[in-house]
Tab-separated table of C-alpha atoms and ligand atoms in Angstrom:
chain	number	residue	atom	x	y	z
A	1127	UNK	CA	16.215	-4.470	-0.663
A	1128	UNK	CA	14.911	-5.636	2.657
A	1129	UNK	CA	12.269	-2.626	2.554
A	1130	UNK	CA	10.611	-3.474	-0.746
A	1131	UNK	CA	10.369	-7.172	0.314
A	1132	UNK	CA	8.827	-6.022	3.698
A	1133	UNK	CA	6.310	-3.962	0.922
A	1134	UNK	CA	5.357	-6.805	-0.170
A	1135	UNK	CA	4.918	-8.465	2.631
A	1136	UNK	CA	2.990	-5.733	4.172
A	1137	UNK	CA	0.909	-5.325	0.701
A	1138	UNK	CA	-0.242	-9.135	0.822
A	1139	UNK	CA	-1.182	-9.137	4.729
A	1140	UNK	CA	-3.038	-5.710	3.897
A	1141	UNK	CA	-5.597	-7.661	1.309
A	1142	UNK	CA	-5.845	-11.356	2.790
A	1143	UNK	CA	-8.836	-12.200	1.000
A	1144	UNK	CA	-7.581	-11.413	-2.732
A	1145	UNK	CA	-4.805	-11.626	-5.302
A	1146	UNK	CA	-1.578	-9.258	-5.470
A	1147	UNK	CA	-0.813	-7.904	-8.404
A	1148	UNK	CA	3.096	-7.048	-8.964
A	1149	UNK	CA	5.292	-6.518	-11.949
A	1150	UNK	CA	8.688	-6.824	-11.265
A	1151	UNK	CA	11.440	-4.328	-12.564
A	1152	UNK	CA	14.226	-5.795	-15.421
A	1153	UNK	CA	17.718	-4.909	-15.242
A	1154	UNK	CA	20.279	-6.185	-12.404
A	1155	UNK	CA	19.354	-4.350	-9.791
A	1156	UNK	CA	16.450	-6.580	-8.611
A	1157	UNK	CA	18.765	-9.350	-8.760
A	1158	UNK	CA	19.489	-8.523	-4.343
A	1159	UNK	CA	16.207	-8.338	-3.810
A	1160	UNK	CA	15.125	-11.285	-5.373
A	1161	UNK	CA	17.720	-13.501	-3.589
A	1162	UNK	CA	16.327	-11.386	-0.602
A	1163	UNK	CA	12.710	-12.618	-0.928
A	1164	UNK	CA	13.654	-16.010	-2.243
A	1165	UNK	CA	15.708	-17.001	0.844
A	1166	UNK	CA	14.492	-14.676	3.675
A	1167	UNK	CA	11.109	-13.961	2.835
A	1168	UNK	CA	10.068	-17.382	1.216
A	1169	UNK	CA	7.929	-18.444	4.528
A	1170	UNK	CA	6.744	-14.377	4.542
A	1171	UNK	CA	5.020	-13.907	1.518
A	1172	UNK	CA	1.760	-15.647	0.356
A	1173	UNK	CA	3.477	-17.041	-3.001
A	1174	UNK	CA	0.143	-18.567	-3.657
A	1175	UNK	CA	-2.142	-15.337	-4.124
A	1176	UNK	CA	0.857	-13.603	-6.407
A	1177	UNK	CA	-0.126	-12.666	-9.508
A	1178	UNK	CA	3.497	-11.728	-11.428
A	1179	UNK	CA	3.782	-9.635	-13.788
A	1180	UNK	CA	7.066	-7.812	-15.520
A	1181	UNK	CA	7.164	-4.275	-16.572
A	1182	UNK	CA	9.637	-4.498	-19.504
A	1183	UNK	CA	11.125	-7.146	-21.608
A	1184	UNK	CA	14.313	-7.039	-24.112
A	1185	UNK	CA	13.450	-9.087	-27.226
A	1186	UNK	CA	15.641	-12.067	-26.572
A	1187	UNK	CA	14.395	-15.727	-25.244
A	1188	UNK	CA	13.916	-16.551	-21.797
A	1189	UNK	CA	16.878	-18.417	-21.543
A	1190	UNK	CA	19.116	-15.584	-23.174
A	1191	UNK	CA	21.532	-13.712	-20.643
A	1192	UNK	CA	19.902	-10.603	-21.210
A	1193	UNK	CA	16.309	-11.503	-19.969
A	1194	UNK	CA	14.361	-9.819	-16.942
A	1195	UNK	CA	12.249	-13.110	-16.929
A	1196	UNK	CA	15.181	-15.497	-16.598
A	1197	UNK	CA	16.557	-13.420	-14.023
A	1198	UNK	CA	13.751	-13.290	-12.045
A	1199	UNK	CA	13.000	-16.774	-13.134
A	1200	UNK	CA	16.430	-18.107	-11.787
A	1201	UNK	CA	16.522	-16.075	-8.828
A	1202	UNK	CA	13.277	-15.920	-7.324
A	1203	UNK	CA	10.444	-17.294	-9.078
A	1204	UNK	CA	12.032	-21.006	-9.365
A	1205	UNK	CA	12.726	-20.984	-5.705
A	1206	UNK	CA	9.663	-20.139	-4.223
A	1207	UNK	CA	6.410	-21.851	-4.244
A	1208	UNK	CA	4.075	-19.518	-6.690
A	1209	UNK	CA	2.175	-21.363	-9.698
A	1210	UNK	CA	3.576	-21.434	-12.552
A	1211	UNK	CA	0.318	-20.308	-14.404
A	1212	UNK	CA	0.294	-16.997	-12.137
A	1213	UNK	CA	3.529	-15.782	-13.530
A	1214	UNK	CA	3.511	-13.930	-16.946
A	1215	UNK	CA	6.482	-13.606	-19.075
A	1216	UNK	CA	6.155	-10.525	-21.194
A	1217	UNK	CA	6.771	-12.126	-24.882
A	1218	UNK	CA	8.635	-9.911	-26.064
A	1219	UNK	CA	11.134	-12.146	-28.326
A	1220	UNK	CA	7.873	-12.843	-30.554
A	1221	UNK	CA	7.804	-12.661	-34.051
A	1222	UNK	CA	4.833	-10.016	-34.126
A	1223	UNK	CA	5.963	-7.326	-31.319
A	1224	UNK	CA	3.257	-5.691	-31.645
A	1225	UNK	CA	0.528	-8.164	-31.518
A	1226	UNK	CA	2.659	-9.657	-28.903
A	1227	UNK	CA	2.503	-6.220	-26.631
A	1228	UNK	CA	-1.309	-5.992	-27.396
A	1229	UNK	CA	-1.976	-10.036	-26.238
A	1230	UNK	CA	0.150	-8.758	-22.891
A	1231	UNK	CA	-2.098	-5.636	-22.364
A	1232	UNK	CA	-5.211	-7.543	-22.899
A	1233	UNK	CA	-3.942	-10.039	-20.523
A	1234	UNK	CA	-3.139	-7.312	-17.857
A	1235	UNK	CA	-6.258	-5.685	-18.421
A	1236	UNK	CA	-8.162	-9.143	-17.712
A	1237	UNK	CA	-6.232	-9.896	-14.902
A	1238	UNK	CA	-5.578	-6.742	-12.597
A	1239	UNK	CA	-8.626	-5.125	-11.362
A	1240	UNK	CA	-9.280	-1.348	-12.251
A	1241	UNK	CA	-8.159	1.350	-10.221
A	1242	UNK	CA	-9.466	4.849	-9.609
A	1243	UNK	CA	-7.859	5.801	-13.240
A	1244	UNK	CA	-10.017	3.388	-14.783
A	1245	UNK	CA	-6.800	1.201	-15.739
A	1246	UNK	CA	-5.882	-2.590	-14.235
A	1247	UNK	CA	-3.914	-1.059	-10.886
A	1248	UNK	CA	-1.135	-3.007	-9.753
A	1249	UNK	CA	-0.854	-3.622	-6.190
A	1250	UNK	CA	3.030	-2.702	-6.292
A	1251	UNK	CA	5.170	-1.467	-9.031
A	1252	UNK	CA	8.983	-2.339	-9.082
A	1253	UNK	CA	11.387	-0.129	-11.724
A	1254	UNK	CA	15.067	0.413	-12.199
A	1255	UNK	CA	16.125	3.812	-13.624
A	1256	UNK	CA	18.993	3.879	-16.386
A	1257	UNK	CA	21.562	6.339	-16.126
A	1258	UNK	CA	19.786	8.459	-19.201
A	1259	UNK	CA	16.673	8.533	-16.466
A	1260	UNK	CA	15.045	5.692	-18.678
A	1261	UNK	CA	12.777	3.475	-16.423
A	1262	UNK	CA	11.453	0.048	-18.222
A	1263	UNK	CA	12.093	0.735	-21.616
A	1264	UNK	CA	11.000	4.172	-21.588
A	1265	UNK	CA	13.856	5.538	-23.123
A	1266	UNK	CA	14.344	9.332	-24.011
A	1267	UNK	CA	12.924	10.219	-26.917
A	1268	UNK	CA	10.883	6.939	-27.889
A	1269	UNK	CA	7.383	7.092	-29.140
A	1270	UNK	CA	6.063	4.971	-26.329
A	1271	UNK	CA	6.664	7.998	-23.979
A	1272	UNK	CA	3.762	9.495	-25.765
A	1273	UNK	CA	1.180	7.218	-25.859
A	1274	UNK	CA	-1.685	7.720	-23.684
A	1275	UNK	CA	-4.457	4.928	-25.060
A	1276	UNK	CA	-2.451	2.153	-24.517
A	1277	UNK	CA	-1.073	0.051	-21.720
A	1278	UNK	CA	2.065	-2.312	-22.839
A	1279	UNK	CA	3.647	-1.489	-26.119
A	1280	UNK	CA	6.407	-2.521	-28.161
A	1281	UNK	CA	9.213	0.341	-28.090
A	1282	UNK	CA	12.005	1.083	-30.722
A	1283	UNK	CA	14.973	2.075	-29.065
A	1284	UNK	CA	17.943	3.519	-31.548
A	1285	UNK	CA	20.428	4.637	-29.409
A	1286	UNK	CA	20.645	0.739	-28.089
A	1287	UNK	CA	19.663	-0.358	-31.889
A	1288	UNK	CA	17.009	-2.942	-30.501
A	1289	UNK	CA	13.039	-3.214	-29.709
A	1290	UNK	CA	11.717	-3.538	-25.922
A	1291	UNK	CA	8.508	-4.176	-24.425
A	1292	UNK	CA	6.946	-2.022	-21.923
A	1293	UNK	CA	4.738	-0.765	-19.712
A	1294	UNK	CA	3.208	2.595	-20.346
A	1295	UNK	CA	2.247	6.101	-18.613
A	1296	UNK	CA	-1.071	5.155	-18.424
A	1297	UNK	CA	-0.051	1.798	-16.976
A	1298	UNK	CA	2.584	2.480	-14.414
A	1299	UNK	CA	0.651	5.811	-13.086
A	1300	UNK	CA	-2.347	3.810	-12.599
A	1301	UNK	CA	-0.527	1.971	-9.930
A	1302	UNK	CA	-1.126	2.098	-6.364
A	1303	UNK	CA	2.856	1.904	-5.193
A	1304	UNK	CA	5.647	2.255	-7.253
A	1305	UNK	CA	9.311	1.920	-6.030
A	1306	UNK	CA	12.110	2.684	-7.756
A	1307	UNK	CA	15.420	0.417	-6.635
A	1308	UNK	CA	18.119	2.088	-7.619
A	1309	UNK	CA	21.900	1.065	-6.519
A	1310	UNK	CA	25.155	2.900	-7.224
A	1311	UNK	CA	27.012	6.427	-7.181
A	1312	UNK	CA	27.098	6.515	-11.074
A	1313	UNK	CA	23.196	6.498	-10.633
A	1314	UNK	CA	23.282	9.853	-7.986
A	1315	UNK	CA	22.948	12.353	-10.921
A	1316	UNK	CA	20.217	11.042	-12.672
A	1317	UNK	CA	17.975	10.386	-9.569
A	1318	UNK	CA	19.026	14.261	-8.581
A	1319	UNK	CA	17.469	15.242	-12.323
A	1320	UNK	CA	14.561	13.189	-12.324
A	1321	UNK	CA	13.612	14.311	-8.416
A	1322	UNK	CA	13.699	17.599	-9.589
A	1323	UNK	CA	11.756	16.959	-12.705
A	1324	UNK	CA	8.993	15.335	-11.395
A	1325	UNK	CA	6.170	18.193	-12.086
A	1326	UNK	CA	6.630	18.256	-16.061
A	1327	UNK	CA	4.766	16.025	-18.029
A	1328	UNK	CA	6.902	13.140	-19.348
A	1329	UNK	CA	6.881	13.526	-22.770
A	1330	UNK	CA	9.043	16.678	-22.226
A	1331	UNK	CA	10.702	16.013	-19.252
A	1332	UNK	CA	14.220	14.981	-19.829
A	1333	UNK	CA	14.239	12.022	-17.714
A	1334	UNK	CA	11.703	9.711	-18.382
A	1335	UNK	CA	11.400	7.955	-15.092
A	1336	UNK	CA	10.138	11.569	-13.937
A	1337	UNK	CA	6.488	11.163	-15.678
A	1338	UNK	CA	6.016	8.376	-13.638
A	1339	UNK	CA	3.903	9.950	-10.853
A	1340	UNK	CA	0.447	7.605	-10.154
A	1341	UNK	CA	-2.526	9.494	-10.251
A	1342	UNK	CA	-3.259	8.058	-7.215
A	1343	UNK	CA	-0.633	6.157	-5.736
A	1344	UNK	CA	2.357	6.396	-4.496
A	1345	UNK	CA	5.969	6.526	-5.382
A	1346	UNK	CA	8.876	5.179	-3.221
A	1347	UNK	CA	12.482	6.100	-3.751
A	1348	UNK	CA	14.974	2.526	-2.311
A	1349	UNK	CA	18.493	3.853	-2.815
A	1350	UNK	CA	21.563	2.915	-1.417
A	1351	UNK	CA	24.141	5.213	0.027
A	1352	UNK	CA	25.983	6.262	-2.820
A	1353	UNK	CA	22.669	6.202	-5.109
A	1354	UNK	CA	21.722	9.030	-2.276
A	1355	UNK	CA	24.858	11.319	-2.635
A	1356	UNK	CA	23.247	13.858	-4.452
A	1357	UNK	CA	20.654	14.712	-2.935
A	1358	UNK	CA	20.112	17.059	-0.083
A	1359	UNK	CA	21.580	15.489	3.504
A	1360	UNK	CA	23.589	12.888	1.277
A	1361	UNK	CA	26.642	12.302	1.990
B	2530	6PG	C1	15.668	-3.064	-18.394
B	2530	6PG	C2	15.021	-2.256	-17.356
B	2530	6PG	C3	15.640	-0.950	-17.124
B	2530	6PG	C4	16.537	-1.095	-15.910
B	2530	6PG	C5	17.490	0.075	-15.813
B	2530	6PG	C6	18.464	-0.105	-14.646
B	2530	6PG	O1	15.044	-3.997	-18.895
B	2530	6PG	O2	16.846	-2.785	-18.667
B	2530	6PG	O3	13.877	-2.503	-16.925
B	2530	6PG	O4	14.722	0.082	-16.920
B	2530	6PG	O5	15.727	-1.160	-14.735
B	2530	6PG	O6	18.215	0.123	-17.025
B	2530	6PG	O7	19.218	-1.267	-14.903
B	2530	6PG	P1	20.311	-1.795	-13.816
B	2530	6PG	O8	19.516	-2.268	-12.639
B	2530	6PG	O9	21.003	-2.921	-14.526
B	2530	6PG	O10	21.195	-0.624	-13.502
């Protein structure tokens, strides 16, 4: 976790005279590597030219268990001296989903700058990957893997029998860095499959974290040992 919070670092001493645009990844991964930059990064990183964003949400309050915001909130973002008006909690326990996922987008789209696609490009990029090779709530076989006009939508997702929030293609492959944190040997298969799918389009490919490949950015790969074990020199 130590390299993506040196990213950061390196990302906000790169462009001293603007914002930084980030979304942060749900799950419990991040969890290490926002204690990380909480407690050994807090005098490292301009807090005050952060612009925070997250890249999924489950539809659940920010004080429920199960949300990426309270998380992050908990973890990092209450410990650490960044306004409270530059940090944006994806909605996505509102009543409307939809119109919810469409207020986010237009935020986004107000907010980040435009890249070289032509969509807001985040500075950095922060995703988990699932053990079904979902990434945000990109989930196999869910319409929102599809959808190229739009930028944050609100996702069904049967086999978990719930909604989500996400970022889309377009979105997350308009970044300029993207890294993946991914922890764990029961995660070494899927990050095999998705390495080797990474030249099919994702709407087909199996794994969905392989269609996200930024036009013209980059894509970082933070694994731990055992995360590692499949691929080739792993142990
Ligand atoms: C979410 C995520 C999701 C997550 C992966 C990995 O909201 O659940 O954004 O994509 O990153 O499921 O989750 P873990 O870090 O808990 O393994």
């Amino acid at each position: 976790m130590q390299h993506a919070a040196r990213t950061l670092r390196s990302v906000a001493l790169q462009h001293r005279d603007r914002r930084i645009h980030v979304a942060l990844s749900g799950g419990s991964t991040p969890a290490r590597l926002f204690k990380c930059l909480a407690e050994e990064f807090r005098h490292e990183i301009p807090w005050e030219r952060l612009q925070i964003f997250f890249g999924d949400e489950r539809c659940v309050p920010a004080d429920h268990p199960d949300s990426n915001y309270g998380l992050a909130h908990r973890e990092l973002l209450a410990r650490v001296p960044i306004p409270p008006s530059q940090v944006h909690r994806m909605p996505a326990d509102a009543e409307d989903l939809a119109q919810a996922a469409a207020a986010y987008e237009a935020l986004i789209t107000q907010l980040v700058p435009a890249g070289l696609t032509g969509e807001p490009a985040f500075d950095l990029v922060w995703l988990g990957l699932g053990e079904d090779g979902h990434t945000a709530s990109l989930f196999p076989g869910t319409r929102a893997l599809t959808l190229r006009d739009r930028l944050v939508v609100a996702n069904e997702v049967p086999q978990l029998t719930t909604r989500r929030m996400t970022f889309t293609y377009p979105l997350l492959n308009a970044a300029l860095l993207v890294q993946f944190l991914v922890l764990g040997d029961n995660k070494a298969p899927v990050i095999k499959a998705v390495l080797e799918q990474r030249h099919h389009d994702g709407a087909q490919a199996r794994a969905p974290a392989a269609g996200v490949r930024p036009t013209f950015g980059a894509v970082e790969w933070l694994l731990d040992r055992e995360a590692a074990a499949g691929l080739a020199g792993g142990d």
